[in-house]
């Protein structure tokens, strides 16, 4: 089986982490996928041996300017590939335009691994067109598939790790992982810490301090929050963790998955959320609570109640152990290969994505 793997922009984010895992799974199965990456040299894909970008540039402005050039080059590569019977695996919608000429010839050879729900309107239209032509669309969770609103395969994301790790030696920290987008809820986490919590708060934030509101960072420090920037190793992020708190605002953005929640469960750390259906799906019996509110006092009360209930906490840790097999790399690899070798595309079906036109 020959496979051409397409990805537009490398980064330290979930879609890129899963791209790297997908390539690793294919290689472990004895396949040698060709890989076409558009831009970037400091992401998860760039860390894979034998993977080199079209251009190793990080400037968003230059990437946007040169993006059509990569699409043209990748489109020619796709056409040559499908002529040889190669499968085209498109990772994330921003690589999809490169596969459109090949789609017109052999739509059943095109697999589109969608990580997004909200996307620019052009990409939404291209995805609908590709699906109507007979390409296979792959969602990352049942929640994601339901929101897409069309016939999809579901390949749940997984943790890119070997043997399950031992539990934290100490459970003394309340951990938040996010970035400077308001939808991720860092401001809410600061307010929760200000309300008083039984575990020491730690915020793992993407980028550097300059990317964040200095006043909010000052409030965080005053509330006793340990600030960590640029960490990508889950073992470091979750060291001494008692609970992971994910505060994505469902009113602003719909999560399609949560690799951070999956990593927490993998490390036997229960999860608290703020109404995200995808996080509830990922964590399952390891979900301590999911509150449909932005009231910091309600979260602080729920955290205090959990910390004082040892029986409930033990049940959550047991829930983590129960869910780990569903998040394992081996499960992902097996289902990926089954999906790629199954017969024929899904029946074409026009669908209407329940998304807006704003970009990620």
Tab-separated table of C-alpha atoms in Angstrom:
chain	number	residue	atom	x	y	z
A	1	UNK	CA	0.000	0.000	0.000
A	2	UNK	CA	1.408	3.356	-1.079
A	3	UNK	CA	0.421	6.503	0.815
A	4	UNK	CA	1.100	10.195	0.264
A	5	UNK	CA	0.634	12.173	3.484
A	6	UNK	CA	-0.202	15.891	3.171
A	7	UNK	CA	0.002	18.560	5.882
A	8	UNK	CA	0.219	22.307	5.325
A	9	UNK	CA	1.618	23.964	8.469
A	10	UNK	CA	3.822	22.361	11.105
A	11	UNK	CA	3.487	23.521	14.707
A	12	UNK	CA	3.353	22.346	18.320
A	13	UNK	CA	-0.381	21.650	18.318
A	14	UNK	CA	-2.824	18.766	18.385
A	15	UNK	CA	-3.277	18.261	14.630
A	16	UNK	CA	0.495	18.132	14.175
A	17	UNK	CA	0.959	15.772	17.109
A	18	UNK	CA	-1.557	13.380	15.551
A	19	UNK	CA	0.089	13.777	12.160
A	20	UNK	CA	3.392	12.646	13.654
A	21	UNK	CA	1.668	9.699	15.346
A	22	UNK	CA	-0.056	8.708	12.098
A	23	UNK	CA	3.251	8.652	10.238
A	24	UNK	CA	4.845	6.623	13.038
A	25	UNK	CA	1.983	4.085	12.920
A	26	UNK	CA	2.290	3.671	9.160
A	27	UNK	CA	6.026	3.156	9.417
A	28	UNK	CA	5.617	0.657	12.251
A	29	UNK	CA	3.266	-1.334	9.992
A	30	UNK	CA	6.046	-1.643	7.427
A	31	UNK	CA	4.773	1.092	5.132
A	32	UNK	CA	6.878	3.984	3.883
A	33	UNK	CA	4.538	6.937	3.406
A	34	UNK	CA	5.692	9.850	1.318
A	35	UNK	CA	5.276	13.030	3.354
A	36	UNK	CA	4.599	16.489	1.973
A	37	UNK	CA	4.674	19.241	4.608
A	38	UNK	CA	4.237	22.833	3.554
A	39	UNK	CA	5.862	25.108	6.128
A	40	UNK	CA	7.588	25.150	9.482
A	41	UNK	CA	10.550	23.457	11.097
A	42	UNK	CA	9.799	23.640	14.814
A	43	UNK	CA	6.716	21.454	15.150
A	44	UNK	CA	5.949	17.813	15.903
A	45	UNK	CA	6.253	16.765	12.252
A	46	UNK	CA	9.716	18.277	11.900
A	47	UNK	CA	10.884	16.037	14.730
A	48	UNK	CA	10.184	12.919	12.646
A	49	UNK	CA	13.165	11.444	10.805
A	50	UNK	CA	12.955	11.897	7.059
A	51	UNK	CA	10.324	14.653	7.182
A	52	UNK	CA	11.337	17.986	5.687
A	53	UNK	CA	9.065	20.940	4.922
A	54	UNK	CA	8.680	22.601	1.552
A	55	UNK	CA	9.983	25.782	3.224
A	56	UNK	CA	11.271	25.997	6.800
A	57	UNK	CA	9.774	29.396	7.550
A	58	UNK	CA	7.786	30.432	10.612
A	59	UNK	CA	6.570	33.903	9.598
A	60	UNK	CA	2.742	33.804	9.286
A	61	UNK	CA	2.856	36.517	6.638
A	62	UNK	CA	5.354	34.653	4.446
A	63	UNK	CA	3.469	31.415	4.926
A	64	UNK	CA	0.263	32.994	3.651
A	65	UNK	CA	2.045	34.479	0.648
A	66	UNK	CA	3.754	31.224	-0.329
A	67	UNK	CA	0.911	28.878	0.573
A	68	UNK	CA	-0.464	28.845	-3.035
A	69	UNK	CA	2.987	27.869	-4.314
A	70	UNK	CA	3.119	24.825	-2.029
A	71	UNK	CA	-0.440	23.895	-3.009
A	72	UNK	CA	0.516	23.912	-6.701
A	73	UNK	CA	3.597	21.752	-6.134
A	74	UNK	CA	1.710	19.358	-3.844
A	75	UNK	CA	-1.197	19.113	-6.312
A	76	UNK	CA	1.150	17.878	-9.044
A	77	UNK	CA	2.585	15.364	-6.608
A	78	UNK	CA	-0.931	14.167	-5.748
A	79	UNK	CA	-1.856	13.716	-9.401
A	80	UNK	CA	1.240	11.624	-10.023
A	81	UNK	CA	0.536	9.623	-6.893
A	82	UNK	CA	-3.075	8.670	-7.675
A	83	UNK	CA	-2.006	7.701	-11.190
A	84	UNK	CA	0.155	5.037	-9.490
A	85	UNK	CA	-2.704	3.945	-7.236
A	86	UNK	CA	-1.402	5.742	-4.151
A	87	UNK	CA	-3.733	6.734	-1.315
A	88	UNK	CA	-3.773	10.439	-0.438
A	89	UNK	CA	-4.068	11.097	3.309
A	90	UNK	CA	-4.933	14.745	3.918
A	91	UNK	CA	-4.255	15.834	7.491
A	92	UNK	CA	-6.344	18.916	8.436
A	93	UNK	CA	-8.376	20.947	5.952
A	94	UNK	CA	-5.601	23.416	5.087
A	95	UNK	CA	-3.921	20.736	2.962
A	96	UNK	CA	-7.164	19.797	1.195
A	97	UNK	CA	-6.867	22.149	-1.831
A	98	UNK	CA	-3.700	20.299	-2.904
A	99	UNK	CA	-5.687	17.070	-3.261
A	100	UNK	CA	-8.566	18.499	-5.324
A	101	UNK	CA	-7.165	17.656	-8.808
A	102	UNK	CA	-6.547	14.068	-7.642
A	103	UNK	CA	-10.035	14.030	-6.157
A	104	UNK	CA	-11.526	14.612	-9.595
A	105	UNK	CA	-9.778	11.487	-10.887
A	106	UNK	CA	-10.016	8.978	-8.030
A	107	UNK	CA	-12.077	10.276	-5.126
A	108	UNK	CA	-12.091	6.884	-3.404
A	109	UNK	CA	-8.321	7.185	-2.886
A	110	UNK	CA	-8.658	10.396	-0.846
A	111	UNK	CA	-8.879	10.340	2.968
A	112	UNK	CA	-9.397	13.653	4.766
A	113	UNK	CA	-8.520	13.614	8.468
A	114	UNK	CA	-10.424	16.625	9.787
A	115	UNK	CA	-9.295	18.114	13.103
A	116	UNK	CA	-11.204	21.381	12.784
A	117	UNK	CA	-14.841	22.300	13.209
A	118	UNK	CA	-14.680	26.060	12.743
A	119	UNK	CA	-12.915	26.853	9.483
A	120	UNK	CA	-12.885	29.553	6.795
A	121	UNK	CA	-15.853	29.309	4.475
A	122	UNK	CA	-13.755	28.321	1.449
A	123	UNK	CA	-12.393	25.255	3.215
A	124	UNK	CA	-15.854	24.356	4.446
A	125	UNK	CA	-17.113	24.365	0.859
A	126	UNK	CA	-14.145	22.297	-0.354
A	127	UNK	CA	-14.723	19.716	2.357
A	128	UNK	CA	-18.401	19.423	1.450
A	129	UNK	CA	-17.486	19.082	-2.211
A	130	UNK	CA	-14.876	16.412	-1.512
A	131	UNK	CA	-17.306	14.444	0.628
A	132	UNK	CA	-20.013	14.675	-2.043
A	133	UNK	CA	-17.529	13.378	-4.631
A	134	UNK	CA	-16.852	10.299	-2.514
A	135	UNK	CA	-13.749	11.130	-0.498
A	136	UNK	CA	-13.703	9.680	3.004
A	137	UNK	CA	-13.932	12.181	5.836
A	138	UNK	CA	-12.456	11.154	9.184
A	139	UNK	CA	-13.557	12.859	12.408
A	140	UNK	CA	-11.502	12.746	15.612
A	141	UNK	CA	-14.382	11.937	17.992
A	142	UNK	CA	-18.060	11.048	17.985
A	143	UNK	CA	-18.763	14.588	19.231
A	144	UNK	CA	-16.869	15.983	16.252
A	145	UNK	CA	-18.672	13.692	13.820
A	146	UNK	CA	-22.075	14.740	15.150
A	147	UNK	CA	-21.172	18.419	14.775
A	148	UNK	CA	-19.943	17.907	11.217
A	149	UNK	CA	-23.377	16.556	10.419
A	150	UNK	CA	-22.407	14.233	7.567
A	151	UNK	CA	-21.339	10.629	7.081
A	152	UNK	CA	-17.856	10.215	8.489
A	153	UNK	CA	-15.510	7.617	9.811
A	154	UNK	CA	-14.508	8.241	13.438
A	155	UNK	CA	-10.874	7.693	14.408
A	156	UNK	CA	-10.440	8.928	17.953
A	157	UNK	CA	-7.129	10.587	18.700
A	158	UNK	CA	-4.671	8.806	20.962
A	159	UNK	CA	-1.748	9.429	23.249
A	160	UNK	CA	1.602	9.089	21.482
A	161	UNK	CA	3.342	7.088	24.194
A	162	UNK	CA	4.559	3.604	24.974
A	163	UNK	CA	3.801	1.776	28.202
A	164	UNK	CA	1.360	3.535	30.557
A	165	UNK	CA	3.219	5.636	33.137
A	166	UNK	CA	2.857	5.262	36.909
A	167	UNK	CA	0.547	7.686	38.737
A	168	UNK	CA	1.944	10.943	40.124
A	169	UNK	CA	4.003	10.342	43.266
A	170	UNK	CA	2.342	13.384	44.825
A	171	UNK	CA	-1.097	14.772	43.989
A	172	UNK	CA	-0.711	18.340	45.090
A	173	UNK	CA	-1.343	20.503	42.012
A	174	UNK	CA	-4.312	21.864	40.098
A	175	UNK	CA	-3.103	22.094	36.480
A	176	UNK	CA	-4.452	24.267	33.669
A	177	UNK	CA	-3.168	23.963	30.090
A	178	UNK	CA	-4.033	26.593	27.494
A	179	UNK	CA	-2.964	29.686	25.599
A	180	UNK	CA	-3.828	33.370	25.311
A	181	UNK	CA	-7.122	32.921	23.460
A	182	UNK	CA	-10.067	34.074	25.614
A	183	UNK	CA	-11.969	30.905	24.687
A	184	UNK	CA	-9.378	28.751	26.489
A	185	UNK	CA	-10.268	30.246	29.875
A	186	UNK	CA	-6.966	31.290	31.424
A	187	UNK	CA	-8.682	34.326	32.930
A	188	UNK	CA	-11.281	32.048	34.515
A	189	UNK	CA	-8.516	29.841	35.927
A	190	UNK	CA	-6.904	32.888	37.548
A	191	UNK	CA	-10.249	33.833	39.113
A	192	UNK	CA	-10.691	30.273	40.412
A	193	UNK	CA	-7.262	30.413	42.039
A	194	UNK	CA	-8.147	33.775	43.582
A	195	UNK	CA	-11.278	32.178	45.075
A	196	UNK	CA	-9.089	29.669	46.887
A	197	UNK	CA	-8.417	26.014	45.999
A	198	UNK	CA	-6.937	23.153	48.055
A	199	UNK	CA	-4.262	22.230	45.501
A	200	UNK	CA	-1.404	24.479	44.319
A	201	UNK	CA	-2.380	25.967	40.932
A	202	UNK	CA	-0.109	25.611	37.912
A	203	UNK	CA	-0.791	27.152	34.482
A	204	UNK	CA	1.001	25.685	31.463
A	205	UNK	CA	0.724	28.326	28.767
A	206	UNK	CA	1.641	28.238	25.106
A	207	UNK	CA	4.171	30.654	23.643
A	208	UNK	CA	6.163	33.104	25.723
A	209	UNK	CA	5.160	35.613	28.443
A	210	UNK	CA	5.036	38.457	25.901
A	211	UNK	CA	2.106	36.724	24.168
A	212	UNK	CA	-0.085	37.091	27.266
A	213	UNK	CA	-1.796	40.002	28.993
A	214	UNK	CA	0.769	41.313	31.534
A	215	UNK	CA	-1.980	42.382	33.949
A	216	UNK	CA	-3.473	38.887	33.887
A	217	UNK	CA	-0.050	37.338	34.455
A	218	UNK	CA	0.474	39.673	37.412
A	219	UNK	CA	-2.877	38.603	38.866
A	220	UNK	CA	-1.924	34.971	38.354
A	221	UNK	CA	1.348	35.369	40.229
A	222	UNK	CA	-0.419	37.221	43.044
A	223	UNK	CA	-2.894	34.310	43.299
A	224	UNK	CA	-0.002	31.872	43.749
A	225	UNK	CA	-0.172	30.317	40.293
A	226	UNK	CA	3.043	28.732	39.028
A	227	UNK	CA	3.423	29.894	35.423
A	228	UNK	CA	5.100	27.556	32.904
A	229	UNK	CA	5.676	28.497	29.264
A	230	UNK	CA	6.456	26.372	26.232
A	231	UNK	CA	6.189	22.939	27.839
A	232	UNK	CA	5.145	20.101	25.507
A	233	UNK	CA	6.092	17.014	27.542
A	234	UNK	CA	2.936	15.782	29.326
A	235	UNK	CA	5.013	14.208	32.099
A	236	UNK	CA	6.386	17.645	32.967
A	237	UNK	CA	3.059	19.422	32.599
A	238	UNK	CA	1.266	16.919	34.830
A	239	UNK	CA	3.993	16.375	37.427
A	240	UNK	CA	2.387	16.126	40.915
A	241	UNK	CA	-1.049	16.796	39.402
A	242	UNK	CA	-4.215	16.009	41.351
A	243	UNK	CA	-6.602	17.398	38.730
A	244	UNK	CA	-6.399	18.813	35.213
A	245	UNK	CA	-8.787	21.725	34.699
A	246	UNK	CA	-9.766	22.459	31.085
A	247	UNK	CA	-11.876	25.597	30.754
A	248	UNK	CA	-12.630	25.988	27.045
A	249	UNK	CA	-15.784	28.088	26.686
A	250	UNK	CA	-18.389	26.153	24.617
A	251	UNK	CA	-20.120	29.462	23.850
A	252	UNK	CA	-17.017	30.609	21.957
A	253	UNK	CA	-15.602	27.435	20.431
A	254	UNK	CA	-16.555	23.759	20.102
A	255	UNK	CA	-13.794	21.333	20.992
A	256	UNK	CA	-13.400	18.401	18.594
A	257	UNK	CA	-11.106	16.537	20.997
A	258	UNK	CA	-8.775	17.291	23.883
A	259	UNK	CA	-5.338	15.718	23.688
A	260	UNK	CA	-4.525	17.457	26.960
A	261	UNK	CA	-7.395	15.645	28.679
A	262	UNK	CA	-6.310	12.383	27.056
A	263	UNK	CA	-2.756	12.884	28.329
A	264	UNK	CA	-4.074	13.557	31.825
A	265	UNK	CA	-6.147	10.370	31.850
A	266	UNK	CA	-3.129	8.464	30.505
A	267	UNK	CA	-1.135	9.715	33.516
A	268	UNK	CA	-4.006	8.741	35.875
A	269	UNK	CA	-4.983	12.361	36.542
A	270	UNK	CA	-8.745	13.083	36.651
A	271	UNK	CA	-10.166	15.935	34.602
A	272	UNK	CA	-12.526	18.839	35.314
A	273	UNK	CA	-14.166	20.749	32.456
A	274	UNK	CA	-16.454	23.666	31.646
A	275	UNK	CA	-19.173	22.075	29.550
A	276	UNK	CA	-17.150	20.678	26.633
A	277	UNK	CA	-18.858	17.584	25.200
A	278	UNK	CA	-15.623	16.412	23.562
A	279	UNK	CA	-13.697	16.508	26.843
A	280	UNK	CA	-16.503	14.565	28.518
A	281	UNK	CA	-16.273	11.966	25.736
A	282	UNK	CA	-12.492	11.683	26.025
A	283	UNK	CA	-12.357	11.477	29.817
A	284	UNK	CA	-15.462	9.363	30.371
A	285	UNK	CA	-15.467	7.965	33.950
A	286	UNK	CA	-12.340	10.023	34.702
A	287	UNK	CA	-14.335	13.276	34.401
A	288	UNK	CA	-14.674	14.773	37.887
A	289	UNK	CA	-17.171	17.449	36.828
A	290	UNK	CA	-18.177	19.559	33.842
A	291	UNK	CA	-19.860	22.830	34.794
A	292	UNK	CA	-21.819	24.870	32.264
A	293	UNK	CA	-20.878	28.138	33.916
A	294	UNK	CA	-18.113	30.752	33.959
A	295	UNK	CA	-18.584	31.436	37.667
A	296	UNK	CA	-15.194	30.893	39.371
A	297	UNK	CA	-16.861	30.325	42.738
A	298	UNK	CA	-18.756	27.288	41.442
A	299	UNK	CA	-15.548	25.748	40.124
A	300	UNK	CA	-13.706	26.459	43.359
A	301	UNK	CA	-16.513	24.788	45.332
A	302	UNK	CA	-16.455	21.723	43.066
A	303	UNK	CA	-12.673	21.434	43.453
A	304	UNK	CA	-12.880	21.728	47.243
A	305	UNK	CA	-15.621	19.094	47.371
A	306	UNK	CA	-13.549	16.704	45.268
A	307	UNK	CA	-10.424	17.215	47.371
A	308	UNK	CA	-12.373	16.336	50.529
A	309	UNK	CA	-13.995	13.183	49.082
A	310	UNK	CA	-11.309	10.485	48.974
A	311	UNK	CA	-13.754	7.788	47.873
A	312	UNK	CA	-14.933	9.805	44.872
A	313	UNK	CA	-11.360	10.684	43.966
A	314	UNK	CA	-10.338	7.002	44.053
A	315	UNK	CA	-13.231	6.194	41.690
A	316	UNK	CA	-11.966	8.821	39.238
A	317	UNK	CA	-8.443	7.402	39.269
A	318	UNK	CA	-9.945	3.965	38.625
A	319	UNK	CA	-11.873	5.548	35.764
A	320	UNK	CA	-8.596	6.758	34.292
A	321	UNK	CA	-7.264	3.201	34.327
A	322	UNK	CA	-10.439	1.988	32.605
A	323	UNK	CA	-10.221	4.562	29.795
A	324	UNK	CA	-6.480	4.291	29.071
A	325	UNK	CA	-6.799	1.407	26.601
A	326	UNK	CA	-9.165	3.471	24.431
A	327	UNK	CA	-6.543	6.233	24.285
A	328	UNK	CA	-3.599	3.939	23.536
A	329	UNK	CA	-1.351	4.324	20.520
A	330	UNK	CA	-1.869	0.651	19.637
A	331	UNK	CA	-5.635	1.098	19.350
A	332	UNK	CA	-5.173	4.126	17.110
A	333	UNK	CA	-2.708	2.335	14.812
A	334	UNK	CA	-4.956	-0.699	14.452
A	335	UNK	CA	-8.038	1.356	13.614
A	336	UNK	CA	-6.066	3.556	11.218
A	337	UNK	CA	-4.866	0.553	9.199
A	338	UNK	CA	-8.354	-0.965	9.206
A	339	UNK	CA	-9.784	2.287	7.889
A	340	UNK	CA	-7.211	2.591	5.104
A	341	UNK	CA	-7.652	-0.992	3.937
A	342	UNK	CA	-11.459	-1.168	4.095
A	343	UNK	CA	-13.243	-1.547	0.788
A	344	UNK	CA	-14.446	1.504	-1.073
A	345	UNK	CA	-15.565	4.967	-0.018
A	346	UNK	CA	-18.616	5.704	2.080
A	347	UNK	CA	-21.756	6.439	0.033
A	348	UNK	CA	-21.681	10.064	-1.145
A	349	UNK	CA	-23.896	12.283	0.975
A	350	UNK	CA	-24.326	16.006	0.914
A	351	UNK	CA	-23.983	17.480	4.378
A	352	UNK	CA	-24.127	20.833	6.070
A	353	UNK	CA	-21.329	21.610	8.480
A	354	UNK	CA	-22.583	23.297	11.641
A	355	UNK	CA	-19.766	25.823	11.609
A	356	UNK	CA	-19.223	29.505	11.099
A	357	UNK	CA	-16.839	31.099	8.625
A	358	UNK	CA	-14.229	32.286	11.091
A	359	UNK	CA	-10.801	30.673	11.083
A	360	UNK	CA	-9.107	28.809	13.855
